[in-house]
């Protein structure tokens, strides 16, 4: 079955709320390591089945130098040796926050974070998990489709050659 066309554009329907989402995303990005953030966003998006976010964050992670193998094995991070203990703790936490109705955000996963992250960092990791879950719900419910060109920034304007 083909993907549905865009149902609604929340950036136009609720521009103030959408702008605040983007601002919060920017704040999170200032406090969570970019490569770790890619992994967290991708893992939550895998769980939620968000095609838009999977495409977007895979694209971003690859452009930031994340090896393809780590992205391919992310769904099996618990079995793979490619992830550090710090990444494992954060991935377990993002899974629990994503599946909070099932896990309740367990004490064990929360305690595992403390060996690798400060209290402030744990707060920002939690905000990152909450934010990607919110974005997943926006993208899935609206049936948004990722297109890299939406985020393309124009390159520098080349100076015209001086006449001879």
Tab-separated table of N, CA, C and O in Angstrom, residues 1-7 51-52 139-140 142-146:
chain	number	residue	atom	x	y	z
A	1	UNK	N	0.843	-1.170	0.000
A	1	UNK	CA	0.000	0.000	0.000
A	1	UNK	C	0.894	1.241	0.000
A	1	UNK	O	1.801	1.360	0.823
A	2	UNK	N	0.656	2.173	-0.899
A	2	UNK	CA	1.500	3.378	-0.955
A	2	UNK	C	1.235	4.293	0.242
A	2	UNK	O	0.178	4.238	0.875
A	3	UNK	N	2.213	5.109	0.523
A	3	UNK	CA	2.081	6.063	1.631
A	3	UNK	C	0.991	7.075	1.309
A	3	UNK	O	0.780	7.450	0.159
A	4	UNK	N	0.302	7.494	2.348
A	4	UNK	CA	-0.737	8.519	2.183
A	4	UNK	C	-0.095	9.873	1.898
A	4	UNK	O	1.012	10.142	2.363
A	5	UNK	N	-0.802	10.740	1.222
A	5	UNK	CA	-0.296	12.114	1.074
A	5	UNK	C	-0.368	12.839	2.419
A	5	UNK	O	-1.049	12.387	3.345
A	6	UNK	N	0.310	13.946	2.502
A	6	UNK	CA	0.323	14.758	3.714
A	6	UNK	C	-1.108	15.073	4.147
A	6	UNK	O	-1.902	15.572	3.358
A	7	UNK	N	-1.420	14.773	5.401
A	7	UNK	CA	-2.756	15.025	5.941
A	7	UNK	C	-2.912	16.464	6.406
A	7	UNK	O	-3.973	17.067	6.278
A	51	UNK	N	8.727	6.764	9.586
A	51	UNK	CA	9.527	6.800	8.363
A	51	UNK	C	10.227	8.150	8.191
A	51	UNK	O	11.396	8.205	7.795
A	52	UNK	N	9.517	9.233	8.467
A	52	UNK	CA	10.099	10.572	8.318
A	52	UNK	C	11.349	10.710	9.185
A	52	UNK	O	12.411	11.090	8.708
A	139	UNK	N	4.925	13.551	12.956
A	139	UNK	CA	5.195	13.080	11.591
A	139	UNK	C	4.263	11.943	11.183
A	139	UNK	O	3.737	11.931	10.061
A	140	UNK	N	4.053	10.977	12.085
A	140	UNK	CA	3.203	9.835	11.747
A	140	UNK	C	1.753	10.275	11.561
A	140	UNK	O	1.100	9.895	10.590
A	142	UNK	N	0.556	13.157	10.770
A	142	UNK	CA	0.369	14.047	9.617
A	142	UNK	C	0.728	13.373	8.293
A	142	UNK	O	0.431	13.888	7.238
A	143	UNK	N	1.399	12.213	8.373
A	143	UNK	CA	1.882	11.465	7.209
A	143	UNK	C	2.947	12.249	6.432
A	143	UNK	O	3.043	12.177	5.217
A	144	UNK	N	3.778	12.970	7.170
A	144	UNK	CA	4.865	13.726	6.554
A	144	UNK	C	5.888	12.775	5.956
A	144	UNK	O	6.117	11.672	6.482
A	145	UNK	N	6.498	13.174	4.865
A	145	UNK	CA	7.547	12.397	4.207
A	145	UNK	C	8.811	13.246	4.163
A	145	UNK	O	8.766	14.421	3.807
A	146	UNK	N	9.928	12.647	4.512
A	146	UNK	CA	11.204	13.362	4.549
A	146	UNK	C	11.747	13.575	3.144
A	146	UNK	O	11.735	12.676	2.307
